[in-house]
Amino acid sequence: MTNMPLRLFYVDDSGAEITGFATFSWIEFLVDEWKPGLRHVLDWRKELMSSYQIPTLYELHATKFANGRGNPSLDEEWNRKKSNRSLVMDECVKFLADRPWVGMGTVYSQTTLRRVPFAKERARVYQELVKLIDARLFAAGEIGILIMDGDGTDDSYISAHRSLPLQTRSLIEDPIFQHSHRSQWVQLADITAYSAYQHLLQHDSKRFAWSWYPRLLSRDVLGGALKV
């Protein structure tokens, strides 16, 4: 196993109980791409600072950012114009689409379940994600580690990993939890997840975001969002 290539997966969820969508999206790459990839990300964040006065360490949380919350820029005039956010989100999508070493994907379900049953359905979708990634790793002769946005208080995430059959298990260890404000990679996974959800939801008020995920299809290892 020590000679197997190691692939990293950064995962975030999206969707909402009120719409019935439970979605999980991820970005992935081989561990050898981590250091040069982070250099690309940080250089791009410096460009955002130069062009829009958005500090490198400011969290690009898609839901808050795209919907006009917070003050991402040091330029108060820029912050007051909501359309500026869409321009930056367009650049985020372009950055991801232009990275040939990045893969990504989305799994989802849409249900009429609510409250506890919806939470269970969401956990089921995550389990399907874990099974799918594990099967891909096994077929490719790779091992993988999954880094998830959050604090790890939801035990269903860990249970999904531990339910994998050990004989063929290639997604090793429990998920590693990392808050998005501490990780550029998790923020990019968040942007991917938000883009996928808005593409699936097709709400009129978010029409500006409908095209973001289709622009990422060249990076989607599944060829599009997969209903599970």
PDB file of C-alpha atoms in Angstrom:
ATOM      1  CA  MET A   1       0.000   0.000   0.000  1.00  0.00           C
ATOM      2  CA  THR A   2       2.892   2.392   0.672  1.00  0.00           C
ATOM      3  CA  ASN A   3       3.674   2.581  -3.058  1.00  0.00           C
ATOM      4  CA  MET A   4       0.139   3.556  -3.971  1.00  0.00           C
ATOM      5  CA  PRO A   5      -0.452   7.135  -5.157  1.00  0.00           C
ATOM      6  CA  LEU A   6      -2.248   9.263  -2.567  1.00  0.00           C
ATOM      7  CA  ARG A   7      -5.196  11.388  -3.662  1.00  0.00           C
ATOM      8  CA  LEU A   8      -6.680  14.195  -1.553  1.00  0.00           C
ATOM      9  CA  PHE A   9     -10.394  14.987  -1.531  1.00  0.00           C
ATOM     10  CA  TYR A  10     -11.773  18.263  -0.155  1.00  0.00           C
ATOM     11  CA  VAL A  11     -15.518  18.008   0.415  1.00  0.00           C
ATOM     12  CA  ASP A  12     -18.315  20.411   1.266  1.00  0.00           C
ATOM     13  CA  ASP A  13     -22.074  20.115   1.361  1.00  0.00           C
ATOM     14  CA  SER A  14     -24.814  22.333   0.020  1.00  0.00           C
ATOM     15  CA  GLY A  15     -28.550  22.152  -0.497  1.00  0.00           C
ATOM     16  CA  ALA A  16     -31.294  22.963   1.977  1.00  0.00           C
ATOM     17  CA  GLU A  17     -34.108  21.158   3.714  1.00  0.00           C
ATOM     18  CA  ILE A  18     -36.661  23.656   2.387  1.00  0.00           C
ATOM     19  CA  THR A  19     -35.756  22.816  -1.235  1.00  0.00           C
ATOM     20  CA  GLY A  20     -35.273  19.103  -0.566  1.00  0.00           C
ATOM     21  CA  PHE A  21     -31.786  19.047  -2.085  1.00  0.00           C
ATOM     22  CA  ALA A  22     -28.988  17.264  -0.257  1.00  0.00           C
ATOM     23  CA  THR A  23     -25.758  17.741  -2.185  1.00  0.00           C
ATOM     24  CA  PHE A  24     -22.084  17.041  -1.613  1.00  0.00           C
ATOM     25  CA  SER A  25     -19.320  18.257  -3.889  1.00  0.00           C
ATOM     26  CA  TRP A  26     -15.579  17.841  -3.841  1.00  0.00           C
ATOM     27  CA  ILE A  27     -12.329  18.791  -5.480  1.00  0.00           C
ATOM     28  CA  GLU A  28      -9.527  16.246  -5.760  1.00  0.00           C
ATOM     29  CA  PHE A  29      -5.899  15.957  -6.808  1.00  0.00           C
ATOM     30  CA  LEU A  30      -2.851  13.795  -6.199  1.00  0.00           C
ATOM     31  CA  VAL A  31      -0.808  14.734  -3.153  1.00  0.00           C
ATOM     32  CA  ASP A  32       2.157  15.660  -5.382  1.00  0.00           C
ATOM     33  CA  GLU A  33       0.041  18.547  -6.677  1.00  0.00           C
ATOM     34  CA  TRP A  34      -0.615  19.953  -3.211  1.00  0.00           C
ATOM     35  CA  LYS A  35       2.414  22.230  -2.918  1.00  0.00           C
ATOM     36  CA  PRO A  36       2.513  23.627  -6.491  1.00  0.00           C
ATOM     37  CA  GLY A  37      -1.277  23.809  -6.429  1.00  0.00           C
ATOM     38  CA  LEU A  38      -1.296  25.868  -3.257  1.00  0.00           C
ATOM     39  CA  ARG A  39       1.220  28.207  -4.879  1.00  0.00           C
ATOM     40  CA  HIS A  40      -1.237  28.696  -7.760  1.00  0.00           C
ATOM     41  CA  VAL A  41      -4.073  29.346  -5.315  1.00  0.00           C
ATOM     42  CA  LEU A  42      -2.114  31.877  -3.278  1.00  0.00           C
ATOM     43  CA  ASP A  43      -0.904  33.687  -6.404  1.00  0.00           C
ATOM     44  CA  TRP A  44      -4.515  33.886  -7.578  1.00  0.00           C
ATOM     45  CA  ARG A  45      -5.626  35.227  -4.192  1.00  0.00           C
ATOM     46  CA  LYS A  46      -2.938  37.900  -4.499  1.00  0.00           C
ATOM     47  CA  GLU A  47      -4.461  38.838  -7.851  1.00  0.00           C
ATOM     48  CA  LEU A  48      -7.852  39.231  -6.158  1.00  0.00           C
ATOM     49  CA  MET A  49      -6.194  41.515  -3.637  1.00  0.00           C
ATOM     50  CA  SER A  50      -4.573  43.559  -6.382  1.00  0.00           C
ATOM     51  CA  SER A  51      -7.734  43.819  -8.491  1.00  0.00           C
ATOM     52  CA  TYR A  52     -10.476  44.019  -5.854  1.00  0.00           C
ATOM     53  CA  GLN A  53      -8.715  44.643  -2.530  1.00  0.00           C
ATOM     54  CA  ILE A  54      -9.938  41.292  -1.156  1.00  0.00           C
ATOM     55  CA  PRO A  55      -7.317  40.123   1.379  1.00  0.00           C
ATOM     56  CA  THR A  56      -5.684  36.763   0.786  1.00  0.00           C
ATOM     57  CA  LEU A  57      -6.943  35.394   4.101  1.00  0.00           C
ATOM     58  CA  TYR A  58     -10.536  36.580   3.641  1.00  0.00           C
ATOM     59  CA  GLU A  59     -12.813  33.536   3.545  1.00  0.00           C
ATOM     60  CA  LEU A  60     -14.496  33.054   0.178  1.00  0.00           C
ATOM     61  CA  HIS A  61     -17.638  31.447   1.564  1.00  0.00           C
ATOM     62  CA  ALA A  62     -19.850  31.153  -1.506  1.00  0.00           C
ATOM     63  CA  THR A  63     -23.285  31.535   0.105  1.00  0.00           C
ATOM     64  CA  LYS A  64     -22.309  34.635   2.059  1.00  0.00           C
ATOM     65  CA  PHE A  65     -20.090  36.103  -0.625  1.00  0.00           C
ATOM     66  CA  ALA A  66     -22.386  35.646  -3.630  1.00  0.00           C
ATOM     67  CA  ASN A  67     -25.413  36.913  -1.725  1.00  0.00           C
ATOM     68  CA  GLY A  68     -23.782  40.165  -0.687  1.00  0.00           C
ATOM     69  CA  ARG A  69     -23.053  39.476   2.969  1.00  0.00           C
ATOM     70  CA  GLY A  70     -20.006  40.819   4.745  1.00  0.00           C
ATOM     71  CA  ASN A  71     -17.381  43.255   3.512  1.00  0.00           C
ATOM     72  CA  PRO A  72     -14.825  41.223   1.572  1.00  0.00           C
ATOM     73  CA  SER A  73     -13.022  44.181   0.043  1.00  0.00           C
ATOM     74  CA  LEU A  74     -11.014  46.901   1.746  1.00  0.00           C
ATOM     75  CA  ASP A  75     -12.714  49.217  -0.751  1.00  0.00           C
ATOM     76  CA  GLU A  76     -16.068  50.171   0.768  1.00  0.00           C
ATOM     77  CA  GLU A  77     -17.387  51.435  -2.568  1.00  0.00           C
ATOM     78  CA  TRP A  78     -16.740  47.994  -4.057  1.00  0.00           C
ATOM     79  CA  ASN A  79     -18.585  46.273  -1.204  1.00  0.00           C
ATOM     80  CA  ARG A  80     -21.749  48.285  -1.787  1.00  0.00           C
ATOM     81  CA  LYS A  81     -22.214  46.959  -5.330  1.00  0.00           C
ATOM     82  CA  LYS A  82     -23.554  43.398  -5.180  1.00  0.00           C
ATOM     83  CA  SER A  83     -22.813  42.700  -8.846  1.00  0.00           C
ATOM     84  CA  ASN A  84     -19.102  42.882  -8.020  1.00  0.00           C
ATOM     85  CA  ARG A  85     -19.490  39.620  -6.108  1.00  0.00           C
ATOM     86  CA  SER A  86     -20.643  37.796  -9.241  1.00  0.00           C
ATOM     87  CA  LEU A  87     -17.578  39.008 -11.123  1.00  0.00           C
ATOM     88  CA  VAL A  88     -15.298  37.537  -8.472  1.00  0.00           C
ATOM     89  CA  MET A  89     -17.277  34.295  -8.355  1.00  0.00           C
ATOM     90  CA  ASP A  90     -16.889  34.091 -12.130  1.00  0.00           C
ATOM     91  CA  GLU A  91     -13.142  34.344 -11.611  1.00  0.00           C
ATOM     92  CA  CYS A  92     -13.277  31.615  -8.952  1.00  0.00           C
ATOM     93  CA  VAL A  93     -15.027  29.301 -11.393  1.00  0.00           C
ATOM     94  CA  LYS A  94     -12.555  30.156 -14.145  1.00  0.00           C
ATOM     95  CA  PHE A  95      -9.634  29.470 -11.819  1.00  0.00           C
ATOM     96  CA  LEU A  96     -10.949  25.977 -11.074  1.00  0.00           C
ATOM     97  CA  ALA A  97     -11.875  25.248 -14.685  1.00  0.00           C
ATOM     98  CA  ASP A  98      -8.356  26.174 -15.826  1.00  0.00           C
ATOM     99  CA  ARG A  99      -6.567  23.786 -13.427  1.00  0.00           C
ATOM    100  CA  PRO A 100      -5.946  20.539 -15.381  1.00  0.00           C
ATOM    101  CA  TRP A 101      -4.657  18.752 -12.269  1.00  0.00           C
ATOM    102  CA  VAL A 102      -7.927  19.300 -10.371  1.00  0.00           C
ATOM    103  CA  GLY A 103     -10.830  16.875 -10.541  1.00  0.00           C
ATOM    104  CA  MET A 104     -14.215  17.403  -8.959  1.00  0.00           C
ATOM    105  CA  GLY A 105     -17.638  15.889  -8.636  1.00  0.00           C
ATOM    106  CA  THR A 106     -21.088  16.183  -7.097  1.00  0.00           C
ATOM    107  CA  VAL A 107     -23.618  13.701  -5.767  1.00  0.00           C
ATOM    108  CA  TYR A 108     -27.104  14.698  -4.706  1.00  0.00           C
ATOM    109  CA  SER A 109     -30.655  13.703  -3.972  1.00  0.00           C
ATOM    110  CA  GLN A 110     -33.922  15.627  -3.975  1.00  0.00           C
ATOM    111  CA  THR A 111     -36.577  14.600  -1.503  1.00  0.00           C
ATOM    112  CA  THR A 112     -39.770  15.716   0.198  1.00  0.00           C
ATOM    113  CA  LEU A 113     -38.453  14.494   3.551  1.00  0.00           C
ATOM    114  CA  ARG A 114     -38.015  17.059   6.304  1.00  0.00           C
ATOM    115  CA  ARG A 115     -36.481  17.355   9.765  1.00  0.00           C
ATOM    116  CA  VAL A 116     -34.933  14.108  11.073  1.00  0.00           C
ATOM    117  CA  PRO A 117     -35.794  12.068   7.942  1.00  0.00           C
ATOM    118  CA  PHE A 118     -34.096  14.738   5.813  1.00  0.00           C
ATOM    119  CA  ALA A 119     -30.994  14.562   8.005  1.00  0.00           C
ATOM    120  CA  LYS A 120     -30.940  10.789   7.526  1.00  0.00           C
ATOM    121  CA  GLU A 121     -31.293  11.207   3.774  1.00  0.00           C
ATOM    122  CA  ARG A 122     -28.420  13.678   3.783  1.00  0.00           C
ATOM    123  CA  ALA A 123     -26.296  11.146   5.681  1.00  0.00           C
ATOM    124  CA  ARG A 124     -27.219   8.510   3.096  1.00  0.00           C
ATOM    125  CA  VAL A 125     -26.060  10.768   0.267  1.00  0.00           C
ATOM    126  CA  TYR A 126     -22.739  11.273   2.025  1.00  0.00           C
ATOM    127  CA  GLN A 127     -22.370   7.519   2.423  1.00  0.00           C
ATOM    128  CA  GLU A 128     -22.953   7.119  -1.318  1.00  0.00           C
ATOM    129  CA  LEU A 129     -20.251   9.716  -1.916  1.00  0.00           C
ATOM    130  CA  VAL A 130     -17.804   7.802   0.264  1.00  0.00           C
ATOM    131  CA  LYS A 131     -18.599   4.504  -1.462  1.00  0.00           C
ATOM    132  CA  LEU A 132     -18.179   6.088  -4.891  1.00  0.00           C
ATOM    133  CA  ILE A 133     -14.819   7.664  -4.052  1.00  0.00           C
ATOM    134  CA  ASP A 134     -13.589   4.465  -2.421  1.00  0.00           C
ATOM    135  CA  ALA A 135     -14.524   2.394  -5.481  1.00  0.00           C
ATOM    136  CA  ARG A 136     -12.759   4.833  -7.815  1.00  0.00           C
ATOM    137  CA  LEU A 137      -9.620   4.720  -5.695  1.00  0.00           C
ATOM    138  CA  PHE A 138      -9.608   0.928  -5.593  1.00  0.00           C
ATOM    139  CA  ALA A 139     -10.059   0.689  -9.362  1.00  0.00           C
ATOM    140  CA  ALA A 140      -7.190   3.146  -9.923  1.00  0.00           C
ATOM    141  CA  GLY A 141      -4.830   1.464  -7.456  1.00  0.00           C
ATOM    142  CA  GLU A 142      -4.722   4.590  -5.295  1.00  0.00           C
ATOM    143  CA  ILE A 143      -5.434   5.484  -1.689  1.00  0.00           C
ATOM    144  CA  GLY A 144      -7.185   8.630  -0.572  1.00  0.00           C
ATOM    145  CA  ILE A 145      -7.785  10.931   2.362  1.00  0.00           C
ATOM    146  CA  LEU A 146     -10.923  13.041   2.655  1.00  0.00           C
ATOM    147  CA  ILE A 147     -10.927  16.501   4.245  1.00  0.00           C
ATOM    148  CA  MET A 148     -14.394  17.763   5.156  1.00  0.00           C
ATOM    149  CA  ASP A 149     -15.656  21.212   6.035  1.00  0.00           C
ATOM    150  CA  GLY A 150     -16.914  21.304   9.619  1.00  0.00           C
ATOM    151  CA  ASP A 151     -16.062  20.391  13.176  1.00  0.00           C
ATOM    152  CA  GLY A 152     -16.758  16.649  13.214  1.00  0.00           C
ATOM    153  CA  THR A 153     -19.718  16.738  15.590  1.00  0.00           C
ATOM    154  CA  ASP A 154     -21.929  14.819  13.130  1.00  0.00           C
ATOM    155  CA  ASP A 155     -21.107  11.141  13.712  1.00  0.00           C
ATOM    156  CA  SER A 156     -22.735  10.067  10.445  1.00  0.00           C
ATOM    157  CA  TYR A 157     -19.665  11.202   8.521  1.00  0.00           C
ATOM    158  CA  ILE A 158     -17.372   8.910  10.488  1.00  0.00           C
ATOM    159  CA  SER A 159     -19.853   6.029  10.299  1.00  0.00           C
ATOM    160  CA  ALA A 160     -19.889   6.246   6.502  1.00  0.00           C
ATOM    161  CA  HIS A 161     -16.138   5.712   6.358  1.00  0.00           C
ATOM    162  CA  ARG A 162     -16.090   2.895   8.893  1.00  0.00           C
ATOM    163  CA  SER A 163     -18.782   1.010   6.988  1.00  0.00           C
ATOM    164  CA  LEU A 164     -16.420   0.482   4.037  1.00  0.00           C
ATOM    165  CA  PRO A 165     -15.225  -3.139   3.679  1.00  0.00           C
ATOM    166  CA  LEU A 166     -11.654  -3.294   4.935  1.00  0.00           C
ATOM    167  CA  GLN A 167     -10.549  -5.841   2.329  1.00  0.00           C
ATOM    168  CA  THR A 168     -10.936  -3.353  -0.511  1.00  0.00           C
ATOM    169  CA  ARG A 169     -10.944  -0.086   1.418  1.00  0.00           C
ATOM    170  CA  SER A 170      -8.863   2.580  -0.288  1.00  0.00           C
ATOM    171  CA  LEU A 171     -10.289   5.723   1.331  1.00  0.00           C
ATOM    172  CA  ILE A 172      -8.222   5.481   4.476  1.00  0.00           C
ATOM    173  CA  GLU A 173      -8.920   6.836   7.963  1.00  0.00           C
ATOM    174  CA  ASP A 174     -11.927   8.805   9.164  1.00  0.00           C
ATOM    175  CA  PRO A 175     -12.626  12.147   7.503  1.00  0.00           C
ATOM    176  CA  ILE A 176     -10.382  14.997   8.587  1.00  0.00           C
ATOM    177  CA  PHE A 177     -12.409  18.054   9.561  1.00  0.00           C
ATOM    178  CA  GLN A 178     -11.234  21.549   8.728  1.00  0.00           C
ATOM    179  CA  HIS A 179     -13.146  24.815   9.005  1.00  0.00           C
ATOM    180  CA  SER A 180     -13.317  26.542   5.648  1.00  0.00           C
ATOM    181  CA  HIS A 181     -11.907  29.839   6.910  1.00  0.00           C
ATOM    182  CA  ARG A 182      -8.660  27.992   7.643  1.00  0.00           C
ATOM    183  CA  SER A 183      -8.289  26.249   4.284  1.00  0.00           C
ATOM    184  CA  GLN A 184      -8.074  27.655   0.771  1.00  0.00           C
ATOM    185  CA  TRP A 185      -8.851  24.156  -0.543  1.00  0.00           C
ATOM    186  CA  VAL A 186     -12.049  23.792   1.480  1.00  0.00           C
ATOM    187  CA  GLN A 187     -13.142  27.217   0.249  1.00  0.00           C
ATOM    188  CA  LEU A 188     -12.710  26.031  -3.338  1.00  0.00           C
ATOM    189  CA  ALA A 189     -14.754  22.928  -2.491  1.00  0.00           C
ATOM    190  CA  ASP A 190     -17.402  25.245  -1.034  1.00  0.00           C
ATOM    191  CA  ILE A 191     -17.510  27.260  -4.261  1.00  0.00           C
ATOM    192  CA  THR A 192     -17.882  24.014  -6.213  1.00  0.00           C
ATOM    193  CA  ALA A 193     -20.703  22.842  -3.932  1.00  0.00           C
ATOM    194  CA  TYR A 194     -22.572  26.139  -4.144  1.00  0.00           C
ATOM    195  CA  SER A 195     -22.204  26.211  -7.929  1.00  0.00           C
ATOM    196  CA  ALA A 196     -23.531  22.665  -8.245  1.00  0.00           C
ATOM    197  CA  TYR A 197     -26.496  23.355  -5.975  1.00  0.00           C
ATOM    198  CA  GLN A 198     -27.518  26.506  -7.828  1.00  0.00           C
ATOM    199  CA  HIS A 199     -27.242  24.668 -11.133  1.00  0.00           C
ATOM    200  CA  LEU A 200     -29.546  21.933  -9.819  1.00  0.00           C
ATOM    201  CA  LEU A 201     -31.972  24.279  -8.063  1.00  0.00           C
ATOM    202  CA  GLN A 202     -32.394  26.766 -10.935  1.00  0.00           C
ATOM    203  CA  HIS A 203     -34.038  29.400  -8.724  1.00  0.00           C
ATOM    204  CA  ASP A 204     -34.862  32.594 -10.619  1.00  0.00           C
ATOM    205  CA  SER A 205     -33.244  34.798  -7.984  1.00  0.00           C
ATOM    206  CA  LYS A 206     -29.938  32.978  -8.497  1.00  0.00           C
ATOM    207  CA  ARG A 207     -29.970  32.954 -12.281  1.00  0.00           C
ATOM    208  CA  PHE A 208     -26.530  34.577 -12.254  1.00  0.00           C
ATOM    209  CA  ALA A 209     -25.131  31.330 -10.796  1.00  0.00           C
ATOM    210  CA  TRP A 210     -26.822  28.791 -13.066  1.00  0.00           C
ATOM    211  CA  SER A 211     -23.923  28.608 -15.510  1.00  0.00           C
ATOM    212  CA  TRP A 212     -21.105  28.221 -12.999  1.00  0.00           C
ATOM    213  CA  TYR A 213     -21.189  24.450 -12.589  1.00  0.00           C
ATOM    214  CA  PRO A 214     -21.622  23.697 -16.314  1.00  0.00           C
ATOM    215  CA  ARG A 215     -18.414  25.666 -16.852  1.00  0.00           C
ATOM    216  CA  LEU A 216     -16.685  23.177 -14.539  1.00  0.00           C
ATOM    217  CA  LEU A 217     -17.824  20.054 -16.371  1.00  0.00           C
ATOM    218  CA  SER A 218     -14.422  19.607 -18.006  1.00  0.00           C
ATOM    219  CA  ARG A 219     -13.077  18.961 -14.497  1.00  0.00           C
ATOM    220  CA  ASP A 220     -16.002  16.784 -13.333  1.00  0.00           C
ATOM    221  CA  VAL A 221     -14.822  13.175 -13.031  1.00  0.00           C
ATOM    222  CA  LEU A 222     -18.444  11.963 -13.234  1.00  0.00           C
ATOM    223  CA  GLY A 223     -19.362  14.048 -16.264  1.00  0.00           C
ATOM    224  CA  GLY A 224     -21.979  15.953 -14.272  1.00  0.00           C
ATOM    225  CA  ALA A 225     -23.845  15.938 -10.973  1.00  0.00           C
ATOM    226  CA  LEU A 226     -24.879  12.378 -10.082  1.00  0.00           C
ATOM    227  CA  LYS A 227     -28.236  11.640  -8.454  1.00  0.00           C
ATOM    228  CA  VAL A 228     -27.840   8.866  -5.877  1.00  0.00           C
TER     229      VAL A 228
END
